[in-house]
Amino acid sequence: MVDLGAETTTVAVYFKNILRHLAVIPLGGANITKDIASLQMEEADAEHMKLKYASAYTENNDIDNTLMLPIDAERQVESRKFIEVVEARVEEIIENVWFQVPAEYVNNLLGGIILTGGGSNLRNIETAFRNHTHVDKIRTAKFITFNINSNNEELKVHDGTMNTILALLAKGDMNCAGPELTSDLFNTNQEGMTTTTTTDLHQKARTLNETTGSGVVRTEIEKQKAEEEERRRKEGEMQAALEQQRREEERLARERRENSTLHKAMKGLKGFFQKMISEDE
């Protein structure tokens, strides 16, 4: 899932209904606006032109080299230059997104790619993703599946811009540390005192072999693999410790032999005879 925001793009990789990888890329729709502004215009004008003319992908045969896009009543910009600037930044964002997909899941994304966020409204964005990722199954989530009751019409616009906050609100009754909470979050007794404690809400923490360093819950196969790797690591450490102990014992035995009385006497006699022989010569 790719959330194309203004300042950032969030990539979430799921496999077998488990979140396997999550990354936030510091690139978004605002970067496209800034690139357009580099064509000698204010950012407000650049944002307006992005919304009106920008496309994530344009066939080369459809580009009119003579066409000029109006910035305002007095200024214009070349259509080809505008297209090149937009597509260059879109390509960079998509390449960074695809780089975040772990190699073991690249060919196993059976659900394809789901786009959301304000950036997903860019024309031909799905085509651009297909061209650069070679994934055919690409969809855009324009709105969440829950009914939203609000007098604010901006919250109900189906353009993906509010999906993140609306989804968080829709799932706000879920307690990730324990069982699902009811609407009565703070259970109170007849005297109005809260009876729910953190002990009631939070269950036993997951063990280290159940989660990865990033907190992702492992599958049974991944747990077994982690346990096997841990067992091999401990065996390796034990063998290294035994080898170190053997070397230390050999060193101590050698020192004891060298420092023994008999050894010193033999060494002294050897030196005495060598001295006598040298004198006779």
PDB file of C-alpha atoms in Angstrom:
ATOM      1  CA  MET A   1       0.000   0.000   0.000  1.00  0.00           C
ATOM      2  CA  VAL A   2       1.366   3.408  -1.010  1.00  0.00           C
ATOM      3  CA  ASP A   3       0.070   6.576   0.658  1.00  0.00           C
ATOM      4  CA  LEU A   4       1.121   9.480  -1.554  1.00  0.00           C
ATOM      5  CA  GLY A   5       1.021  12.504   0.725  1.00  0.00           C
ATOM      6  CA  ALA A   6       2.177  16.071   0.355  1.00  0.00           C
ATOM      7  CA  GLU A   7       5.485  15.941   2.226  1.00  0.00           C
ATOM      8  CA  THR A   8       5.978  12.167   2.546  1.00  0.00           C
ATOM      9  CA  THR A   9       5.088   8.881   0.895  1.00  0.00           C
ATOM     10  CA  THR A  10       4.367   5.917   3.161  1.00  0.00           C
ATOM     11  CA  VAL A  11       4.968   2.354   1.983  1.00  0.00           C
ATOM     12  CA  ALA A  12       3.387  -0.596   3.812  1.00  0.00           C
ATOM     13  CA  VAL A  13       4.113  -4.131   2.583  1.00  0.00           C
ATOM     14  CA  TYR A  14       1.685  -6.868   3.630  1.00  0.00           C
ATOM     15  CA  PHE A  15       2.115 -10.602   3.097  1.00  0.00           C
ATOM     16  CA  LYS A  16      -0.409 -13.178   4.336  1.00  0.00           C
ATOM     17  CA  ASN A  17      -2.311 -10.419   6.149  1.00  0.00           C
ATOM     18  CA  ILE A  18       0.742  -9.465   8.219  1.00  0.00           C
ATOM     19  CA  LEU A  19       2.607  -6.171   7.958  1.00  0.00           C
ATOM     20  CA  ARG A  20       6.128  -7.103   6.864  1.00  0.00           C
ATOM     21  CA  HIS A  21       7.708  -3.726   6.143  1.00  0.00           C
ATOM     22  CA  LEU A  22       6.880  -0.072   6.749  1.00  0.00           C
ATOM     23  CA  ALA A  23       8.800   2.940   5.485  1.00  0.00           C
ATOM     24  CA  VAL A  24       8.248   6.674   5.153  1.00  0.00           C
ATOM     25  CA  ILE A  25       9.942   8.375   2.211  1.00  0.00           C
ATOM     26  CA  PRO A  26      10.534  12.159   2.508  1.00  0.00           C
ATOM     27  CA  LEU A  27       9.094  12.837  -0.941  1.00  0.00           C
ATOM     28  CA  GLY A  28       5.556  13.756  -1.942  1.00  0.00           C
ATOM     29  CA  GLY A  29       3.274  15.965  -3.955  1.00  0.00           C
ATOM     30  CA  ALA A  30       4.851  19.119  -2.518  1.00  0.00           C
ATOM     31  CA  ASN A  31       8.141  18.167  -4.173  1.00  0.00           C
ATOM     32  CA  ILE A  32       6.414  18.085  -7.550  1.00  0.00           C
ATOM     33  CA  THR A  33       5.043  21.559  -6.839  1.00  0.00           C
ATOM     34  CA  LYS A  34       8.491  22.876  -5.937  1.00  0.00           C
ATOM     35  CA  ASP A  35       9.974  21.416  -9.118  1.00  0.00           C
ATOM     36  CA  ILE A  36       7.306  23.125 -11.192  1.00  0.00           C
ATOM     37  CA  ALA A  37       8.029  26.373  -9.332  1.00  0.00           C
ATOM     38  CA  SER A  38      11.616  26.109 -10.604  1.00  0.00           C
ATOM     39  CA  LEU A  39      10.171  27.036 -14.024  1.00  0.00           C
ATOM     40  CA  GLN A  40      10.145  30.675 -12.901  1.00  0.00           C
ATOM     41  CA  MET A  41       6.860  30.904 -11.000  1.00  0.00           C
ATOM     42  CA  GLU A  42       5.502  31.156  -7.454  1.00  0.00           C
ATOM     43  CA  GLU A  43       4.613  27.975  -5.561  1.00  0.00           C
ATOM     44  CA  ALA A  44       0.952  28.984  -5.470  1.00  0.00           C
ATOM     45  CA  ASP A  45       0.947  29.168  -9.272  1.00  0.00           C
ATOM     46  CA  ALA A  46       2.905  25.916  -9.466  1.00  0.00           C
ATOM     47  CA  GLU A  47       0.338  24.131  -7.274  1.00  0.00           C
ATOM     48  CA  HIS A  48      -2.475  25.453  -9.460  1.00  0.00           C
ATOM     49  CA  MET A  49      -0.736  24.247 -12.619  1.00  0.00           C
ATOM     50  CA  LYS A  50      -0.020  20.854 -11.079  1.00  0.00           C
ATOM     51  CA  LEU A  51      -3.687  20.328 -10.270  1.00  0.00           C
ATOM     52  CA  LYS A  52      -4.785  21.532 -13.701  1.00  0.00           C
ATOM     53  CA  TYR A  53      -2.167  20.164 -16.120  1.00  0.00           C
ATOM     54  CA  ALA A  54       0.118  17.623 -14.413  1.00  0.00           C
ATOM     55  CA  SER A  55       0.136  13.975 -15.451  1.00  0.00           C
ATOM     56  CA  ALA A  56       2.268  11.180 -14.025  1.00  0.00           C
ATOM     57  CA  TYR A  57       2.744   9.744 -17.501  1.00  0.00           C
ATOM     58  CA  THR A  58       2.286  11.078 -21.031  1.00  0.00           C
ATOM     59  CA  GLU A  59       2.875   9.195 -24.267  1.00  0.00           C
ATOM     60  CA  ASN A  60       5.666  10.818 -26.242  1.00  0.00           C
ATOM     61  CA  ASN A  61       3.461  10.967 -29.332  1.00  0.00           C
ATOM     62  CA  ASP A  62       0.888  12.962 -27.354  1.00  0.00           C
ATOM     63  CA  ILE A  63       3.337  15.734 -26.460  1.00  0.00           C
ATOM     64  CA  ASP A  64       2.922  18.895 -28.523  1.00  0.00           C
ATOM     65  CA  ASN A  65       6.290  20.631 -28.760  1.00  0.00           C
ATOM     66  CA  THR A  66       4.632  23.884 -29.770  1.00  0.00           C
ATOM     67  CA  LEU A  67       2.078  23.971 -26.965  1.00  0.00           C
ATOM     68  CA  MET A  68       2.506  26.604 -24.237  1.00  0.00           C
ATOM     69  CA  LEU A  69       0.750  26.314 -20.883  1.00  0.00           C
ATOM     70  CA  PRO A  70      -0.441  29.615 -19.352  1.00  0.00           C
ATOM     71  CA  ILE A  71       0.855  30.493 -15.885  1.00  0.00           C
ATOM     72  CA  ASP A  72      -1.170  33.696 -15.767  1.00  0.00           C
ATOM     73  CA  ALA A  73      -2.332  36.346 -18.226  1.00  0.00           C
ATOM     74  CA  GLU A  74       1.251  37.324 -19.080  1.00  0.00           C
ATOM     75  CA  ARG A  75       3.445  34.258 -18.607  1.00  0.00           C
ATOM     76  CA  GLN A  76       3.621  30.822 -20.197  1.00  0.00           C
ATOM     77  CA  VAL A  77       5.727  27.679 -19.922  1.00  0.00           C
ATOM     78  CA  GLU A  78       6.581  25.059 -22.533  1.00  0.00           C
ATOM     79  CA  SER A  79       4.335  22.001 -22.283  1.00  0.00           C
ATOM     80  CA  ARG A  80       7.196  19.549 -22.915  1.00  0.00           C
ATOM     81  CA  LYS A  81       9.364  21.130 -20.229  1.00  0.00           C
ATOM     82  CA  PHE A  82       6.460  21.038 -17.781  1.00  0.00           C
ATOM     83  CA  ILE A  83       5.822  17.353 -18.524  1.00  0.00           C
ATOM     84  CA  GLU A  84       9.488  16.433 -18.150  1.00  0.00           C
ATOM     85  CA  VAL A  85       9.744  18.131 -14.756  1.00  0.00           C
ATOM     86  CA  VAL A  86       6.635  16.413 -13.394  1.00  0.00           C
ATOM     87  CA  GLU A  87       7.468  12.959 -14.721  1.00  0.00           C
ATOM     88  CA  ALA A  88      11.053  13.122 -13.434  1.00  0.00           C
ATOM     89  CA  ARG A  89       9.894  13.672  -9.862  1.00  0.00           C
ATOM     90  CA  VAL A  90       7.114  11.068 -10.134  1.00  0.00           C
ATOM     91  CA  GLU A  91       9.631   8.535 -11.422  1.00  0.00           C
ATOM     92  CA  GLU A  92      11.940   9.268  -8.470  1.00  0.00           C
ATOM     93  CA  ILE A  93       9.102   8.748  -5.987  1.00  0.00           C
ATOM     94  CA  ILE A  94       8.019   5.458  -7.589  1.00  0.00           C
ATOM     95  CA  GLU A  95      11.584   4.131  -7.721  1.00  0.00           C
ATOM     96  CA  ASN A  96      12.036   4.899  -4.020  1.00  0.00           C
ATOM     97  CA  VAL A  97       8.726   3.200  -3.254  1.00  0.00           C
ATOM     98  CA  TRP A  98       9.671   0.059  -5.159  1.00  0.00           C
ATOM     99  CA  PHE A  99      13.105   0.004  -3.528  1.00  0.00           C
ATOM    100  CA  GLN A 100      11.359  -0.345  -0.155  1.00  0.00           C
ATOM    101  CA  VAL A 101       9.685  -3.642  -1.106  1.00  0.00           C
ATOM    102  CA  PRO A 102      11.826  -6.481   0.357  1.00  0.00           C
ATOM    103  CA  ALA A 103      13.203  -8.793  -2.340  1.00  0.00           C
ATOM    104  CA  GLU A 104      11.420 -11.856  -0.966  1.00  0.00           C
ATOM    105  CA  TYR A 105       8.027 -10.216  -1.508  1.00  0.00           C
ATOM    106  CA  VAL A 106       8.553  -8.566  -4.899  1.00  0.00           C
ATOM    107  CA  ASN A 107       7.064 -11.531  -6.770  1.00  0.00           C
ATOM    108  CA  ASN A 108       4.513 -12.405  -4.079  1.00  0.00           C
ATOM    109  CA  LEU A 109       2.352  -9.281  -4.015  1.00  0.00           C
ATOM    110  CA  LEU A 110      -0.806 -11.116  -5.037  1.00  0.00           C
ATOM    111  CA  GLY A 111      -2.944  -8.163  -3.995  1.00  0.00           C
ATOM    112  CA  GLY A 112      -0.941  -5.854  -6.226  1.00  0.00           C
ATOM    113  CA  ILE A 113      -0.380  -2.232  -5.257  1.00  0.00           C
ATOM    114  CA  ILE A 114      -3.017  -0.011  -3.673  1.00  0.00           C
ATOM    115  CA  LEU A 115      -2.546   3.749  -3.985  1.00  0.00           C
ATOM    116  CA  THR A 116      -4.135   6.361  -1.749  1.00  0.00           C
ATOM    117  CA  GLY A 117      -3.505   9.871  -0.467  1.00  0.00           C
ATOM    118  CA  GLY A 118      -3.752  13.182  -2.264  1.00  0.00           C
ATOM    119  CA  GLY A 119      -0.962  12.270  -4.683  1.00  0.00           C
ATOM    120  CA  SER A 120      -3.039   9.392  -6.030  1.00  0.00           C
ATOM    121  CA  ASN A 121      -5.255  11.973  -7.768  1.00  0.00           C
ATOM    122  CA  LEU A 122      -2.454  12.784 -10.223  1.00  0.00           C
ATOM    123  CA  ARG A 123      -3.596  11.776 -13.695  1.00  0.00           C
ATOM    124  CA  ASN A 124      -2.214   8.481 -15.028  1.00  0.00           C
ATOM    125  CA  ILE A 125      -0.545   7.693 -11.704  1.00  0.00           C
ATOM    126  CA  GLU A 126      -1.577   4.034 -11.980  1.00  0.00           C
ATOM    127  CA  THR A 127      -0.017   3.826 -15.453  1.00  0.00           C
ATOM    128  CA  ALA A 128       3.210   5.328 -14.155  1.00  0.00           C
ATOM    129  CA  PHE A 129       3.372   2.733 -11.366  1.00  0.00           C
ATOM    130  CA  ARG A 130       2.732  -0.095 -13.836  1.00  0.00           C
ATOM    131  CA  ASN A 131       5.510   1.123 -16.114  1.00  0.00           C
ATOM    132  CA  HIS A 132       8.119   1.349 -13.372  1.00  0.00           C
ATOM    133  CA  THR A 133       7.160  -1.636 -11.153  1.00  0.00           C
ATOM    134  CA  HIS A 134       5.813  -3.988 -13.847  1.00  0.00           C
ATOM    135  CA  VAL A 135       2.936  -4.839 -11.512  1.00  0.00           C
ATOM    136  CA  ASP A 136      -0.300  -4.999 -13.466  1.00  0.00           C
ATOM    137  CA  LYS A 137      -2.716  -5.116 -10.533  1.00  0.00           C
ATOM    138  CA  ILE A 138      -2.836  -1.520  -9.284  1.00  0.00           C
ATOM    139  CA  ARG A 139      -5.857   0.102  -7.655  1.00  0.00           C
ATOM    140  CA  THR A 140      -6.570   3.457  -6.038  1.00  0.00           C
ATOM    141  CA  ALA A 141      -8.439   3.732  -2.731  1.00  0.00           C
ATOM    142  CA  LYS A 142     -10.397   6.973  -2.883  1.00  0.00           C
ATOM    143  CA  PHE A 143     -12.304   6.537   0.370  1.00  0.00           C
ATOM    144  CA  ILE A 144     -12.547   4.238   3.381  1.00  0.00           C
ATOM    145  CA  THR A 145     -15.266   1.588   3.632  1.00  0.00           C
ATOM    146  CA  PHE A 146     -16.918   3.083   6.728  1.00  0.00           C
ATOM    147  CA  ASN A 147     -19.846   5.493   6.735  1.00  0.00           C
ATOM    148  CA  ILE A 148     -18.761   8.982   7.780  1.00  0.00           C
ATOM    149  CA  ASN A 149     -21.348  11.266   9.324  1.00  0.00           C
ATOM    150  CA  SER A 150     -20.124  14.854   9.310  1.00  0.00           C
ATOM    151  CA  ASN A 151     -21.329  18.333   8.414  1.00  0.00           C
ATOM    152  CA  ASN A 152     -17.874  19.079   7.048  1.00  0.00           C
ATOM    153  CA  GLU A 153     -18.025  18.252   3.357  1.00  0.00           C
ATOM    154  CA  GLU A 154     -14.222  18.158   3.076  1.00  0.00           C
ATOM    155  CA  LEU A 155     -14.201  15.008   5.183  1.00  0.00           C
ATOM    156  CA  LYS A 156     -16.534  13.225   2.782  1.00  0.00           C
ATOM    157  CA  VAL A 157     -14.720  14.025  -0.466  1.00  0.00           C
ATOM    158  CA  HIS A 158     -13.649  10.816  -2.220  1.00  0.00           C
ATOM    159  CA  ASP A 159     -10.127  11.860  -3.207  1.00  0.00           C
ATOM    160  CA  GLY A 160      -7.995   9.906  -0.721  1.00  0.00           C
ATOM    161  CA  THR A 161      -6.699  12.986   1.096  1.00  0.00           C
ATOM    162  CA  MET A 162      -8.477  12.149   4.370  1.00  0.00           C
ATOM    163  CA  ASN A 163      -8.155   8.364   4.275  1.00  0.00           C
ATOM    164  CA  THR A 164      -5.456   8.094   6.923  1.00  0.00           C
ATOM    165  CA  ILE A 165      -7.158  10.151   9.613  1.00  0.00           C
ATOM    166  CA  LEU A 166     -10.597   8.695   8.836  1.00  0.00           C
ATOM    167  CA  ALA A 167      -9.258   5.147   9.047  1.00  0.00           C
ATOM    168  CA  LEU A 168      -7.614   5.897  12.395  1.00  0.00           C
ATOM    169  CA  LEU A 169     -10.890   7.270  13.719  1.00  0.00           C
ATOM    170  CA  ALA A 170     -12.843   4.316  12.323  1.00  0.00           C
ATOM    171  CA  LYS A 171     -10.495   1.867  14.044  1.00  0.00           C
ATOM    172  CA  GLY A 172     -10.206   3.921  17.212  1.00  0.00           C
ATOM    173  CA  ASP A 173     -11.976   1.275  19.290  1.00  0.00           C
ATOM    174  CA  MET A 174      -9.180  -1.271  18.755  1.00  0.00           C
ATOM    175  CA  ASN A 175      -6.675  -1.947  21.514  1.00  0.00           C
ATOM    176  CA  CYS A 176      -3.480  -3.288  19.980  1.00  0.00           C
ATOM    177  CA  ALA A 177      -2.235  -4.515  23.359  1.00  0.00           C
ATOM    178  CA  GLY A 178      -5.269  -6.597  24.272  1.00  0.00           C
ATOM    179  CA  PRO A 179      -8.844  -7.553  23.418  1.00  0.00           C
ATOM    180  CA  GLU A 180     -11.221  -5.291  21.548  1.00  0.00           C
ATOM    181  CA  LEU A 181     -12.605  -2.475  23.668  1.00  0.00           C
ATOM    182  CA  THR A 182     -16.281  -1.685  23.948  1.00  0.00           C
ATOM    183  CA  SER A 183     -17.821   1.750  23.618  1.00  0.00           C
ATOM    184  CA  ASP A 184     -17.539   2.033  27.409  1.00  0.00           C
ATOM    185  CA  LEU A 185     -13.792   2.629  27.385  1.00  0.00           C
ATOM    186  CA  PHE A 186     -13.671   3.725  31.026  1.00  0.00           C
ATOM    187  CA  ASN A 187     -15.811   1.293  33.006  1.00  0.00           C
ATOM    188  CA  THR A 188     -17.312   3.088  35.996  1.00  0.00           C
ATOM    189  CA  ASN A 189     -19.070   1.815  39.064  1.00  0.00           C
ATOM    190  CA  GLN A 190     -22.170   3.252  40.711  1.00  0.00           C
ATOM    191  CA  GLU A 191     -20.123   5.911  42.468  1.00  0.00           C
ATOM    192  CA  GLY A 192     -18.700   7.111  39.166  1.00  0.00           C
ATOM    193  CA  MET A 193     -15.212   5.772  39.868  1.00  0.00           C
ATOM    194  CA  THR A 194     -13.177   4.257  37.063  1.00  0.00           C
ATOM    195  CA  THR A 195     -12.610   0.546  37.563  1.00  0.00           C
ATOM    196  CA  THR A 196     -10.591  -0.205  34.418  1.00  0.00           C
ATOM    197  CA  THR A 197      -6.827  -0.316  34.928  1.00  0.00           C
ATOM    198  CA  THR A 198      -3.918  -0.657  32.556  1.00  0.00           C
ATOM    199  CA  THR A 199      -3.527  -4.223  33.827  1.00  0.00           C
ATOM    200  CA  ASP A 200      -7.033  -4.966  32.571  1.00  0.00           C
ATOM    201  CA  LEU A 201      -6.326  -3.498  29.129  1.00  0.00           C
ATOM    202  CA  HIS A 202      -2.829  -4.803  28.436  1.00  0.00           C
ATOM    203  CA  GLN A 203      -2.140  -8.466  28.078  1.00  0.00           C
ATOM    204  CA  LYS A 204       1.138 -10.312  28.385  1.00  0.00           C
ATOM    205  CA  ALA A 205       3.785  -8.795  26.103  1.00  0.00           C
ATOM    206  CA  ARG A 206       4.970 -10.786  23.143  1.00  0.00           C
ATOM    207  CA  THR A 207       8.245 -12.628  23.598  1.00  0.00           C
ATOM    208  CA  LEU A 208      11.319 -11.745  21.583  1.00  0.00           C
ATOM    209  CA  ASN A 209      10.997 -14.754  19.299  1.00  0.00           C
ATOM    210  CA  GLU A 210       7.463 -13.696  18.365  1.00  0.00           C
ATOM    211  CA  THR A 211       8.389 -10.294  16.985  1.00  0.00           C
ATOM    212  CA  THR A 212      11.135  -8.815  14.863  1.00  0.00           C
ATOM    213  CA  GLY A 213      13.225  -5.822  15.825  1.00  0.00           C
ATOM    214  CA  SER A 214      10.639  -3.555  14.218  1.00  0.00           C
ATOM    215  CA  GLY A 215       7.764  -5.089  16.186  1.00  0.00           C
ATOM    216  CA  VAL A 216       6.274  -7.086  13.278  1.00  0.00           C
ATOM    217  CA  VAL A 217       4.622 -10.319  14.425  1.00  0.00           C
ATOM    218  CA  ARG A 218       6.342 -13.363  12.972  1.00  0.00           C
ATOM    219  CA  THR A 219       4.714 -16.359  11.321  1.00  0.00           C
ATOM    220  CA  GLU A 220       5.288 -19.855  12.728  1.00  0.00           C
ATOM    221  CA  ILE A 221       7.898 -20.605  10.062  1.00  0.00           C
ATOM    222  CA  GLU A 222       9.738 -17.359  10.832  1.00  0.00           C
ATOM    223  CA  LYS A 223       9.659 -18.199  14.562  1.00  0.00           C
ATOM    224  CA  GLN A 224      11.193 -21.627  13.907  1.00  0.00           C
ATOM    225  CA  LYS A 225      13.844 -20.088  11.670  1.00  0.00           C
ATOM    226  CA  ALA A 226      14.686 -17.487  14.324  1.00  0.00           C
ATOM    227  CA  GLU A 227      14.900 -20.174  17.023  1.00  0.00           C
ATOM    228  CA  GLU A 228      17.194 -22.301  14.833  1.00  0.00           C
ATOM    229  CA  GLU A 229      19.451 -19.305  14.151  1.00  0.00           C
ATOM    230  CA  GLU A 230      19.539 -18.496  17.871  1.00  0.00           C
ATOM    231  CA  ARG A 231      20.438 -22.127  18.676  1.00  0.00           C
ATOM    232  CA  ARG A 232      23.276 -22.090  16.132  1.00  0.00           C
ATOM    233  CA  ARG A 233      24.530 -18.772  17.476  1.00  0.00           C
ATOM    234  CA  LYS A 234      24.643 -20.132  21.039  1.00  0.00           C
ATOM    235  CA  GLU A 235      26.426 -23.309  19.874  1.00  0.00           C
ATOM    236  CA  GLY A 236      28.978 -21.195  18.060  1.00  0.00           C
ATOM    237  CA  GLU A 237      29.558 -19.061  21.144  1.00  0.00           C
ATOM    238  CA  MET A 238      29.917 -22.196  23.313  1.00  0.00           C
ATOM    239  CA  GLN A 239      32.451 -23.751  20.929  1.00  0.00           C
ATOM    240  CA  ALA A 240      34.431 -20.513  20.825  1.00  0.00           C
ATOM    241  CA  ALA A 241      34.414 -20.369  24.637  1.00  0.00           C
ATOM    242  CA  LEU A 242      35.595 -24.003  24.903  1.00  0.00           C
ATOM    243  CA  GLU A 243      38.386 -23.349  22.404  1.00  0.00           C
ATOM    244  CA  GLN A 244      39.450 -20.278  24.353  1.00  0.00           C
ATOM    245  CA  GLN A 245      39.425 -22.286  27.579  1.00  0.00           C
ATOM    246  CA  ARG A 246      41.553 -25.075  25.988  1.00  0.00           C
ATOM    247  CA  ARG A 247      44.148 -22.557  24.813  1.00  0.00           C
ATOM    248  CA  GLU A 248      44.277 -20.946  28.243  1.00  0.00           C
ATOM    249  CA  GLU A 249      44.779 -24.328  29.927  1.00  0.00           C
ATOM    250  CA  GLU A 250      47.618 -25.158  27.519  1.00  0.00           C
ATOM    251  CA  ARG A 251      49.253 -21.805  28.248  1.00  0.00           C
ATOM    252  CA  LEU A 252      49.030 -22.317  32.013  1.00  0.00           C
ATOM    253  CA  ALA A 253      50.396 -25.870  31.741  1.00  0.00           C
ATOM    254  CA  ARG A 254      53.299 -24.605  29.671  1.00  0.00           C
ATOM    255  CA  GLU A 255      54.078 -21.921  32.238  1.00  0.00           C
ATOM    256  CA  ARG A 256      53.927 -24.451  35.065  1.00  0.00           C
ATOM    257  CA  ARG A 257      56.404 -26.706  33.238  1.00  0.00           C
ATOM    258  CA  GLU A 258      58.774 -23.827  32.590  1.00  0.00           C
ATOM    259  CA  ASN A 259      58.624 -22.651  36.209  1.00  0.00           C
ATOM    260  CA  SER A 260      58.955 -26.102  37.830  1.00  0.00           C
ATOM    261  CA  THR A 261      62.083 -26.882  39.968  1.00  0.00           C
ATOM    262  CA  LEU A 262      63.124 -29.821  37.808  1.00  0.00           C
ATOM    263  CA  HIS A 263      62.818 -27.763  34.696  1.00  0.00           C
ATOM    264  CA  LYS A 264      64.908 -24.981  36.189  1.00  0.00           C
ATOM    265  CA  ALA A 265      67.552 -27.551  37.339  1.00  0.00           C
ATOM    266  CA  MET A 266      67.736 -29.164  33.924  1.00  0.00           C
ATOM    267  CA  LYS A 267      67.983 -25.744  32.342  1.00  0.00           C
ATOM    268  CA  GLY A 268      70.816 -24.842  34.752  1.00  0.00           C
ATOM    269  CA  LEU A 269      72.741 -28.070  34.036  1.00  0.00           C
ATOM    270  CA  LYS A 270      72.351 -27.542  30.341  1.00  0.00           C
ATOM    271  CA  GLY A 271      73.771 -24.056  30.677  1.00  0.00           C
ATOM    272  CA  PHE A 272      76.672 -25.362  32.870  1.00  0.00           C
ATOM    273  CA  PHE A 273      77.707 -28.031  30.352  1.00  0.00           C
ATOM    274  CA  GLN A 274      77.479 -25.601  27.469  1.00  0.00           C
ATOM    275  CA  LYS A 275      79.791 -23.250  29.367  1.00  0.00           C
ATOM    276  CA  MET A 276      82.335 -26.008  30.073  1.00  0.00           C
ATOM    277  CA  ILE A 277      82.357 -27.113  26.462  1.00  0.00           C
ATOM    278  CA  SER A 278      82.925 -23.586  25.263  1.00  0.00           C
ATOM    279  CA  GLU A 279      85.857 -23.146  27.709  1.00  0.00           C
ATOM    280  CA  ASP A 280      87.530 -26.383  26.567  1.00  0.00           C
ATOM    281  CA  GLU A 281      87.272 -25.285  22.986  1.00  0.00           C
TER     282      GLU A 281
END
